[in-house]
Amino acid sequence: MNVVMKWACLTIFLVMAGCSQMRTVTREAELPAERVKLTPELKGLYEEVASNASTVKALDGYADIYLETPKRRAKAYCTVQIQKSRDARMIVTAGILGWPVADLLIRPDSLFVNDMLNNRMLVGRNNGENLGKIIGVNAGFGRMTETLFGMADVDEPVSDIASVRHGNGRVSFTVKSGNGTKELVVDPLTRALVGLVYFDHWGRKNVEFRFAGYQSQPGMDGALLRVPSEIDMILYRADDTEGSRSLKVVYDERVINPPDFTINFKRPAKTKTVNLDEVERLPWL
């Protein structure tokens, strides 16, 4: 089968399996607006949410990924494996037969893509541009990827809280983070993190995460962990005239903190190595 036929078959499978089953990003109510004092109760709420966010250290599961941009919509089926602060692996399948089309390894500083359709290995730096080629949107790098798959990054202490607001049944904490701020949106009744918004040092919104469908799952020590089954990411760019881009991850099943878990990514022996920096876009999203 020549290259043109391969791309044609993949496109047909993606259309058949994906477009009719697309799921859009969940639209939340407006962020809390009324400013309130940081009381001891609210400090306790923040510390509980921050602590719960750090309980997931690894996961092994299966998820559907939905991409939506101003110009296209797509869906992919993925096996997802993550070791927090280390490696992440995605095996992408396409079509109703579930054929694997790519095996991706995301490391803190590098990316490896086994492009099975073209029998080649793509290797490049882990940066926003290259991640955009892999998952469809420029999601930044580092813990942004982990947050997208349900591992929120909340390591700022209470002393970094700049302001607190409430409204619409939510409480939001604005905390100093790096060169900007981020806003944690919490449901005070369930004490669950439902949103995480990053702002740059000019106060412009960069990226927004939303967490829903919380489930109780046993961890490695037998304790029940509450983790979201649906994660939305909306990416904003000030110089992008086309509008925002979004990615939605919906888990079908997963194991949280599996014991003795390792990620085994094997580079095929007889493949051509290509610089990922020289590739424009990959076809599965």
PDB file of N, CA and C in Angstrom, residues 40-125:
ATOM      1  N   PRO A  40      -9.837  31.022  58.111  1.00  0.00           N
ATOM      2  CA  PRO A  40      -9.232  29.711  58.408  1.00  0.00           C
ATOM      3  C   PRO A  40      -9.931  28.570  57.679  1.00  0.00           C
ATOM      4  N   GLU A  41     -11.267  28.663  57.516  1.00  0.00           N
ATOM      5  CA  GLU A  41     -11.998  27.618  56.803  1.00  0.00           C
ATOM      6  C   GLU A  41     -11.582  27.549  55.344  1.00  0.00           C
ATOM      7  N   LEU A  42     -11.414  28.722  54.731  1.00  0.00           N
ATOM      8  CA  LEU A  42     -10.999  28.740  53.328  1.00  0.00           C
ATOM      9  C   LEU A  42      -9.542  28.288  53.169  1.00  0.00           C
ATOM     10  N   LYS A  43      -8.709  28.618  54.144  1.00  0.00           N
ATOM     11  CA  LYS A  43      -7.338  28.101  54.115  1.00  0.00           C
ATOM     12  C   LYS A  43      -7.351  26.577  54.146  1.00  0.00           C
ATOM     13  N   GLY A  44      -8.192  26.017  55.009  1.00  0.00           N
ATOM     14  CA  GLY A  44      -8.295  24.565  55.090  1.00  0.00           C
ATOM     15  C   GLY A  44      -8.804  23.950  53.796  1.00  0.00           C
ATOM     16  N   LEU A  45      -9.755  24.620  53.140  1.00  0.00           N
ATOM     17  CA  LEU A  45     -10.279  24.135  51.858  1.00  0.00           C
ATOM     18  C   LEU A  45      -9.174  24.118  50.806  1.00  0.00           C
ATOM     19  N   TYR A  46      -8.407  25.193  50.743  1.00  0.00           N
ATOM     20  CA  TYR A  46      -7.310  25.269  49.766  1.00  0.00           C
ATOM     21  C   TYR A  46      -6.279  24.167  50.017  1.00  0.00           C
ATOM     22  N   GLU A  47      -5.886  23.990  51.275  1.00  0.00           N
ATOM     23  CA  GLU A  47      -4.876  22.979  51.597  1.00  0.00           C
ATOM     24  C   GLU A  47      -5.379  21.576  51.292  1.00  0.00           C
ATOM     25  N   GLU A  48      -6.649  21.321  51.502  1.00  0.00           N
ATOM     26  CA  GLU A  48      -7.214  19.997  51.200  1.00  0.00           C
ATOM     27  C   GLU A  48      -7.207  19.743  49.696  1.00  0.00           C
ATOM     28  N   VAL A  49      -7.608  20.746  48.919  1.00  0.00           N
ATOM     29  CA  VAL A  49      -7.622  20.594  47.467  1.00  0.00           C
ATOM     30  C   VAL A  49      -6.202  20.410  46.928  1.00  0.00           C
ATOM     31  N   ALA A  50      -5.265  21.207  47.432  1.00  0.00           N
ATOM     32  CA  ALA A  50      -3.879  21.093  46.993  1.00  0.00           C
ATOM     33  C   ALA A  50      -3.301  19.724  47.331  1.00  0.00           C
ATOM     34  N   SER A  51      -3.636  19.223  48.525  1.00  0.00           N
ATOM     35  CA  SER A  51      -3.149  17.913  48.941  1.00  0.00           C
ATOM     36  C   SER A  51      -3.734  16.805  48.069  1.00  0.00           C
ATOM     37  N   ASN A  52      -5.043  16.888  47.791  1.00  0.00           N
ATOM     38  CA  ASN A  52      -5.690  15.862  46.970  1.00  0.00           C
ATOM     39  C   ASN A  52      -5.134  15.844  45.554  1.00  0.00           C
ATOM     40  N   ALA A  53      -4.751  17.026  45.045  1.00  0.00           N
ATOM     41  CA  ALA A  53      -4.234  17.108  43.675  1.00  0.00           C
ATOM     42  C   ALA A  53      -2.899  16.401  43.527  1.00  0.00           C
ATOM     43  N   SER A  54      -2.190  16.218  44.630  1.00  0.00           N
ATOM     44  CA  SER A  54      -0.856  15.611  44.552  1.00  0.00           C
ATOM     45  C   SER A  54      -0.868  14.114  44.840  1.00  0.00           C
ATOM     46  N   THR A  55      -2.051  13.512  45.026  1.00  0.00           N
ATOM     47  CA  THR A  55      -2.108  12.092  45.397  1.00  0.00           C
ATOM     48  C   THR A  55      -1.899  11.160  44.207  1.00  0.00           C
ATOM     49  N   VAL A  56      -2.171  11.620  42.996  1.00  0.00           N
ATOM     50  CA  VAL A  56      -2.001  10.777  41.816  1.00  0.00           C
ATOM     51  C   VAL A  56      -0.563  10.906  41.328  1.00  0.00           C
ATOM     52  N   LYS A  57       0.178   9.818  41.429  1.00  0.00           N
ATOM     53  CA  LYS A  57       1.579   9.805  41.018  1.00  0.00           C
ATOM     54  C   LYS A  57       1.780   9.103  39.679  1.00  0.00           C
ATOM     55  N   ALA A  58       0.858   8.213  39.322  1.00  0.00           N
ATOM     56  CA  ALA A  58       0.976   7.478  38.064  1.00  0.00           C
ATOM     57  C   ALA A  58      -0.403   6.964  37.677  1.00  0.00           C
ATOM     58  N   LEU A  59      -0.588   6.716  36.389  1.00  0.00           N
ATOM     59  CA  LEU A  59      -1.843   6.117  35.937  1.00  0.00           C
ATOM     60  C   LEU A  59      -1.607   5.336  34.658  1.00  0.00           C
ATOM     61  N   ASP A  60      -2.481   4.369  34.448  1.00  0.00           N
ATOM     62  CA  ASP A  60      -2.446   3.521  33.264  1.00  0.00           C
ATOM     63  C   ASP A  60      -3.889   3.313  32.842  1.00  0.00           C
ATOM     64  N   GLY A  61      -4.274   3.869  31.685  1.00  0.00           N
ATOM     65  CA  GLY A  61      -5.679   3.797  31.328  1.00  0.00           C
ATOM     66  C   GLY A  61      -5.931   3.964  29.849  1.00  0.00           C
ATOM     67  N   TYR A  62      -7.219   4.131  29.533  1.00  0.00           N
ATOM     68  CA  TYR A  62      -7.678   4.264  28.157  1.00  0.00           C
ATOM     69  C   TYR A  62      -8.615   5.453  28.083  1.00  0.00           C
ATOM     70  N   ALA A  63      -8.410   6.306  27.085  1.00  0.00           N
ATOM     71  CA  ALA A  63      -9.201   7.526  27.009  1.00  0.00           C
ATOM     72  C   ALA A  63      -9.514   7.887  25.563  1.00  0.00           C
ATOM     73  N   ASP A  64     -10.622   8.611  25.396  1.00  0.00           N
ATOM     74  CA  ASP A  64     -10.953   9.230  24.120  1.00  0.00           C
ATOM     75  C   ASP A  64     -10.492  10.683  24.180  1.00  0.00           C
ATOM     76  N   ILE A  65      -9.907  11.171  23.110  1.00  0.00           N
ATOM     77  CA  ILE A  65      -9.419  12.542  23.046  1.00  0.00           C
ATOM     78  C   ILE A  65     -10.118  13.263  21.900  1.00  0.00           C
ATOM     79  N   TYR A  66     -10.686  14.432  22.220  1.00  0.00           N
ATOM     80  CA  TYR A  66     -11.433  15.215  21.245  1.00  0.00           C
ATOM     81  C   TYR A  66     -10.733  16.556  21.043  1.00  0.00           C
ATOM     82  N   LEU A  67     -10.452  16.875  19.810  1.00  0.00           N
ATOM     83  CA  LEU A  67      -9.807  18.132  19.454  1.00  0.00           C
ATOM     84  C   LEU A  67     -10.801  19.028  18.732  1.00  0.00           C
ATOM     85  N   GLU A  68     -10.801  20.325  19.088  1.00  0.00           N
ATOM     86  CA  GLU A  68     -11.646  21.280  18.392  1.00  0.00           C
ATOM     87  C   GLU A  68     -10.871  22.588  18.209  1.00  0.00           C
ATOM     88  N   THR A  69     -10.732  22.998  16.952  1.00  0.00           N
ATOM     89  CA  THR A  69     -10.108  24.274  16.610  1.00  0.00           C
ATOM     90  C   THR A  69     -11.055  25.007  15.668  1.00  0.00           C
ATOM     91  N   PRO A  70     -10.774  26.277  15.369  1.00  0.00           N
ATOM     92  CA  PRO A  70     -11.654  26.994  14.440  1.00  0.00           C
ATOM     93  C   PRO A  70     -11.758  26.345  13.065  1.00  0.00           C
ATOM     94  N   LYS A  71     -10.778  25.499  12.711  1.00  0.00           N
ATOM     95  CA  LYS A  71     -10.766  24.925  11.367  1.00  0.00           C
ATOM     96  C   LYS A  71     -11.055  23.429  11.308  1.00  0.00           C
ATOM     97  N   ARG A  72     -10.965  22.722  12.428  1.00  0.00           N
ATOM     98  CA  ARG A  72     -11.191  21.284  12.348  1.00  0.00           C
ATOM     99  C   ARG A  72     -11.599  20.695  13.685  1.00  0.00           C
ATOM    100  N   ARG A  73     -12.212  19.499  13.591  1.00  0.00           N
ATOM    101  CA  ARG A  73     -12.590  18.721  14.758  1.00  0.00           C
ATOM    102  C   ARG A  73     -12.128  17.292  14.508  1.00  0.00           C
ATOM    103  N   ALA A  74     -11.625  16.637  15.547  1.00  0.00           N
ATOM    104  CA  ALA A  74     -11.110  15.284  15.382  1.00  0.00           C
ATOM    105  C   ALA A  74     -11.244  14.521  16.685  1.00  0.00           C
ATOM    106  N   LYS A  75     -11.160  13.203  16.559  1.00  0.00           N
ATOM    107  CA  LYS A  75     -11.230  12.329  17.732  1.00  0.00           C
ATOM    108  C   LYS A  75     -10.201  11.221  17.585  1.00  0.00           C
ATOM    109  N   ALA A  76      -9.580  10.848  18.689  1.00  0.00           N
ATOM    110  CA  ALA A  76      -8.631   9.734  18.691  1.00  0.00           C
ATOM    111  C   ALA A  76      -8.855   8.890  19.934  1.00  0.00           C
ATOM    112  N   TYR A  77      -8.506   7.615  19.835  1.00  0.00           N
ATOM    113  CA  TYR A  77      -8.574   6.687  20.952  1.00  0.00           C
ATOM    114  C   TYR A  77      -7.146   6.413  21.413  1.00  0.00           C
ATOM    115  N   CYS A  78      -6.908   6.498  22.705  1.00  0.00           N
ATOM    116  CA  CYS A  78      -5.528   6.398  23.193  1.00  0.00           C
ATOM    117  C   CYS A  78      -5.411   5.537  24.436  1.00  0.00           C
ATOM    118  N   THR A  79      -4.346   4.751  24.480  1.00  0.00           N
ATOM    119  CA  THR A  79      -3.867   4.209  25.739  1.00  0.00           C
ATOM    120  C   THR A  79      -2.971   5.274  26.356  1.00  0.00           C
ATOM    121  N   VAL A  80      -3.189   5.577  27.637  1.00  0.00           N
ATOM    122  CA  VAL A  80      -2.457   6.658  28.300  1.00  0.00           C
ATOM    123  C   VAL A  80      -1.710   6.094  29.503  1.00  0.00           C
ATOM    124  N   GLN A  81      -0.419   6.356  29.575  1.00  0.00           N
ATOM    125  CA  GLN A  81       0.406   5.957  30.715  1.00  0.00           C
ATOM    126  C   GLN A  81       1.226   7.167  31.145  1.00  0.00           C
ATOM    127  N   ILE A  82       1.200   7.465  32.441  1.00  0.00           N
ATOM    128  CA  ILE A  82       1.922   8.640  32.944  1.00  0.00           C
ATOM    129  C   ILE A  82       2.593   8.324  34.267  1.00  0.00           C
ATOM    130  N   GLN A  83       3.836   8.734  34.391  1.00  0.00           N
ATOM    131  CA  GLN A  83       4.546   8.783  35.660  1.00  0.00           C
ATOM    132  C   GLN A  83       4.826  10.252  35.942  1.00  0.00           C
ATOM    133  N   LYS A  84       4.242  10.783  36.993  1.00  0.00           N
ATOM    134  CA  LYS A  84       4.312  12.217  37.239  1.00  0.00           C
ATOM    135  C   LYS A  84       5.751  12.697  37.344  1.00  0.00           C
ATOM    136  N   SER A  85       6.005  13.845  36.699  1.00  0.00           N
ATOM    137  CA  SER A  85       7.320  14.491  36.676  1.00  0.00           C
ATOM    138  C   SER A  85       8.375  13.656  35.963  1.00  0.00           C
ATOM    139  N   ARG A  86       7.946  12.603  35.251  1.00  0.00           N
ATOM    140  CA  ARG A  86       8.906  11.775  34.522  1.00  0.00           C
ATOM    141  C   ARG A  86       8.451  11.615  33.073  1.00  0.00           C
ATOM    142  N   ASP A  87       7.834  10.499  32.742  1.00  0.00           N
ATOM    143  CA  ASP A  87       7.481  10.212  31.364  1.00  0.00           C
ATOM    144  C   ASP A  87       5.978  10.041  31.193  1.00  0.00           C
ATOM    145  N   ALA A  88       5.519  10.259  29.962  1.00  0.00           N
ATOM    146  CA  ALA A  88       4.140   9.959  29.588  1.00  0.00           C
ATOM    147  C   ALA A  88       4.165   9.242  28.244  1.00  0.00           C
ATOM    148  N   ARG A  89       3.254   8.297  28.075  1.00  0.00           N
ATOM    149  CA  ARG A  89       3.189   7.534  26.836  1.00  0.00           C
ATOM    150  C   ARG A  89       1.750   7.482  26.338  1.00  0.00           C
ATOM    151  N   MET A  90       1.575   7.658  25.033  1.00  0.00           N
ATOM    152  CA  MET A  90       0.267   7.552  24.401  1.00  0.00           C
ATOM    153  C   MET A  90       0.373   6.624  23.204  1.00  0.00           C
ATOM    154  N   ILE A  91      -0.514   5.617  23.153  1.00  0.00           N
ATOM    155  CA  ILE A  91      -0.611   4.761  21.981  1.00  0.00           C
ATOM    156  C   ILE A  91      -1.925   5.125  21.296  1.00  0.00           C
ATOM    157  N   VAL A  92      -1.827   5.706  20.107  1.00  0.00           N
ATOM    158  CA  VAL A  92      -3.000   6.232  19.407  1.00  0.00           C
ATOM    159  C   VAL A  92      -3.508   5.183  18.432  1.00  0.00           C
ATOM    160  N   THR A  93      -4.823   4.916  18.480  1.00  0.00           N
ATOM    161  CA  THR A  93      -5.453   4.000  17.542  1.00  0.00           C
ATOM    162  C   THR A  93      -6.502   4.750  16.746  1.00  0.00           C
ATOM    163  N   ALA A  94      -6.839   4.219  15.594  1.00  0.00           N
ATOM    164  CA  ALA A  94      -7.788   4.896  14.718  1.00  0.00           C
ATOM    165  C   ALA A  94      -8.795   3.909  14.165  1.00  0.00           C
ATOM    166  N   GLY A  95     -10.015   4.404  13.950  1.00  0.00           N
ATOM    167  CA  GLY A  95     -11.031   3.600  13.290  1.00  0.00           C
ATOM    168  C   GLY A  95     -11.717   2.601  14.191  1.00  0.00           C
ATOM    169  N   ILE A  96     -12.761   1.994  13.660  1.00  0.00           N
ATOM    170  CA  ILE A  96     -13.576   1.063  14.447  1.00  0.00           C
ATOM    171  C   ILE A  96     -12.829  -0.226  14.765  1.00  0.00           C
ATOM    172  N   LEU A  97     -11.761  -0.513  14.033  1.00  0.00           N
ATOM    173  CA  LEU A  97     -10.970  -1.708  14.299  1.00  0.00           C
ATOM    174  C   LEU A  97      -9.883  -1.465  15.330  1.00  0.00           C
ATOM    175  N   GLY A  98      -9.664  -0.218  15.695  1.00  0.00           N
ATOM    176  CA  GLY A  98      -8.679   0.097  16.713  1.00  0.00           C
ATOM    177  C   GLY A  98      -7.250  -0.162  16.304  1.00  0.00           C
ATOM    178  N   TRP A  99      -6.918   0.127  15.068  1.00  0.00           N
ATOM    179  CA  TRP A  99      -5.546  -0.069  14.607  1.00  0.00           C
ATOM    180  C   TRP A  99      -4.612   0.958  15.246  1.00  0.00           C
ATOM    181  N   PRO A 100      -3.488   0.530  15.799  1.00  0.00           N
ATOM    182  CA  PRO A 100      -2.518   1.514  16.323  1.00  0.00           C
ATOM    183  C   PRO A 100      -1.835   2.241  15.168  1.00  0.00           C
ATOM    184  N   VAL A 101      -1.761   3.544  15.270  1.00  0.00           N
ATOM    185  CA  VAL A 101      -1.116   4.340  14.215  1.00  0.00           C
ATOM    186  C   VAL A 101       0.112   5.079  14.731  1.00  0.00           C
ATOM    187  N   ALA A 102       0.221   5.236  16.056  1.00  0.00           N
ATOM    188  CA  ALA A 102       1.374   5.946  16.598  1.00  0.00           C
ATOM    189  C   ALA A 102       1.600   5.560  18.047  1.00  0.00           C
ATOM    190  N   ASP A 103       2.867   5.527  18.434  1.00  0.00           N
ATOM    191  CA  ASP A 103       3.277   5.275  19.817  1.00  0.00           C
ATOM    192  C   ASP A 103       4.162   6.448  20.218  1.00  0.00           C
ATOM    193  N   LEU A 104       3.714   7.211  21.230  1.00  0.00           N
ATOM    194  CA  LEU A 104       4.379   8.464  21.581  1.00  0.00           C
ATOM    195  C   LEU A 104       4.943   8.399  22.991  1.00  0.00           C
ATOM    196  N   LEU A 105       6.165   8.842  23.152  1.00  0.00           N
ATOM    197  CA  LEU A 105       6.795   8.969  24.464  1.00  0.00           C
ATOM    198  C   LEU A 105       7.105  10.441  24.699  1.00  0.00           C
ATOM    199  N   ILE A 106       6.552  10.995  25.790  1.00  0.00           N
ATOM    200  CA  ILE A 106       6.750  12.401  26.139  1.00  0.00           C
ATOM    201  C   ILE A 106       7.604  12.458  27.391  1.00  0.00           C
ATOM    202  N   ARG A 107       8.821  12.947  27.242  1.00  0.00           N
ATOM    203  CA  ARG A 107       9.728  13.119  28.367  1.00  0.00           C
ATOM    204  C   ARG A 107       9.843  14.608  28.694  1.00  0.00           C
ATOM    205  N   PRO A 108      10.336  14.961  29.881  1.00  0.00           N
ATOM    206  CA  PRO A 108      10.416  16.378  30.239  1.00  0.00           C
ATOM    207  C   PRO A 108      11.179  17.236  29.239  1.00  0.00           C
ATOM    208  N   ASP A 109      12.169  16.647  28.556  1.00  0.00           N
ATOM    209  CA  ASP A 109      12.989  17.438  27.639  1.00  0.00           C
ATOM    210  C   ASP A 109      12.951  16.966  26.194  1.00  0.00           C
ATOM    211  N   SER A 110      12.249  15.875  25.905  1.00  0.00           N
ATOM    212  CA  SER A 110      12.291  15.330  24.548  1.00  0.00           C
ATOM    213  C   SER A 110      11.018  14.570  24.209  1.00  0.00           C
ATOM    214  N   LEU A 111      10.816  14.368  22.908  1.00  0.00           N
ATOM    215  CA  LEU A 111       9.644  13.669  22.396  1.00  0.00           C
ATOM    216  C   LEU A 111      10.083  12.599  21.401  1.00  0.00           C
ATOM    217  N   PHE A 112       9.419  11.439  21.457  1.00  0.00           N
ATOM    218  CA  PHE A 112       9.681  10.348  20.524  1.00  0.00           C
ATOM    219  C   PHE A 112       8.339   9.862  19.969  1.00  0.00           C
ATOM    220  N   VAL A 113       8.240   9.763  18.659  1.00  0.00           N
ATOM    221  CA  VAL A 113       6.996   9.334  18.037  1.00  0.00           C
ATOM    222  C   VAL A 113       7.296   8.210  17.051  1.00  0.00           C
ATOM    223  N   ASN A 114       6.779   7.019  17.343  1.00  0.00           N
ATOM    224  CA  ASN A 114       6.868   5.905  16.411  1.00  0.00           C
ATOM    225  C   ASN A 114       5.679   6.018  15.455  1.00  0.00           C
ATOM    226  N   ASP A 115       5.920   6.593  14.286  1.00  0.00           N
ATOM    227  CA  ASP A 115       4.891   6.782  13.263  1.00  0.00           C
ATOM    228  C   ASP A 115       4.748   5.473  12.489  1.00  0.00           C
ATOM    229  N   MET A 116       3.799   4.643  12.916  1.00  0.00           N
ATOM    230  CA  MET A 116       3.669   3.309  12.348  1.00  0.00           C
ATOM    231  C   MET A 116       3.177   3.318  10.904  1.00  0.00           C
ATOM    232  N   LEU A 117       2.435   4.335  10.541  1.00  0.00           N
ATOM    233  CA  LEU A 117       1.929   4.407   9.169  1.00  0.00           C
ATOM    234  C   LEU A 117       3.043   4.566   8.150  1.00  0.00           C
ATOM    235  N   ASN A 118       4.083   5.285   8.545  1.00  0.00           N
ATOM    236  CA  ASN A 118       5.166   5.586   7.614  1.00  0.00           C
ATOM    237  C   ASN A 118       6.483   4.926   7.980  1.00  0.00           C
ATOM    238  N   ASN A 119       6.443   4.043   8.992  1.00  0.00           N
ATOM    239  CA  ASN A 119       7.627   3.298   9.402  1.00  0.00           C
ATOM    240  C   ASN A 119       8.809   4.233   9.652  1.00  0.00           C
ATOM    241  N   ARG A 120       8.572   5.227  10.531  1.00  0.00           N
ATOM    242  CA  ARG A 120       9.620   6.190  10.849  1.00  0.00           C
ATOM    243  C   ARG A 120       9.545   6.574  12.323  1.00  0.00           C
ATOM    244  N   MET A 121      10.676   7.010  12.859  1.00  0.00           N
ATOM    245  CA  MET A 121      10.754   7.473  14.235  1.00  0.00           C
ATOM    246  C   MET A 121      11.021   8.973  14.225  1.00  0.00           C
ATOM    247  N   LEU A 122      10.090   9.730  14.812  1.00  0.00           N
ATOM    248  CA  LEU A 122      10.245  11.170  14.915  1.00  0.00           C
ATOM    249  C   LEU A 122      10.820  11.511  16.278  1.00  0.00           C
ATOM    250  N   VAL A 123      11.872  12.302  16.296  1.00  0.00           N
ATOM    251  CA  VAL A 123      12.552  12.669  17.535  1.00  0.00           C
ATOM    252  C   VAL A 123      12.708  14.182  17.572  1.00  0.00           C
ATOM    253  N   GLY A 124      12.382  14.783  18.720  1.00  0.00           N
ATOM    254  CA  GLY A 124      12.508  16.229  18.818  1.00  0.00           C
ATOM    255  C   GLY A 124      12.484  16.719  20.244  1.00  0.00           C
ATOM    256  N   ARG A 125      12.582  18.039  20.390  1.00  0.00           N
ATOM    257  CA  ARG A 125      12.553  18.660  21.706  1.00  0.00           C
ATOM    258  C   ARG A 125      11.128  18.701  22.238  1.00  0.00           C
TER     259      ARG A 125
END
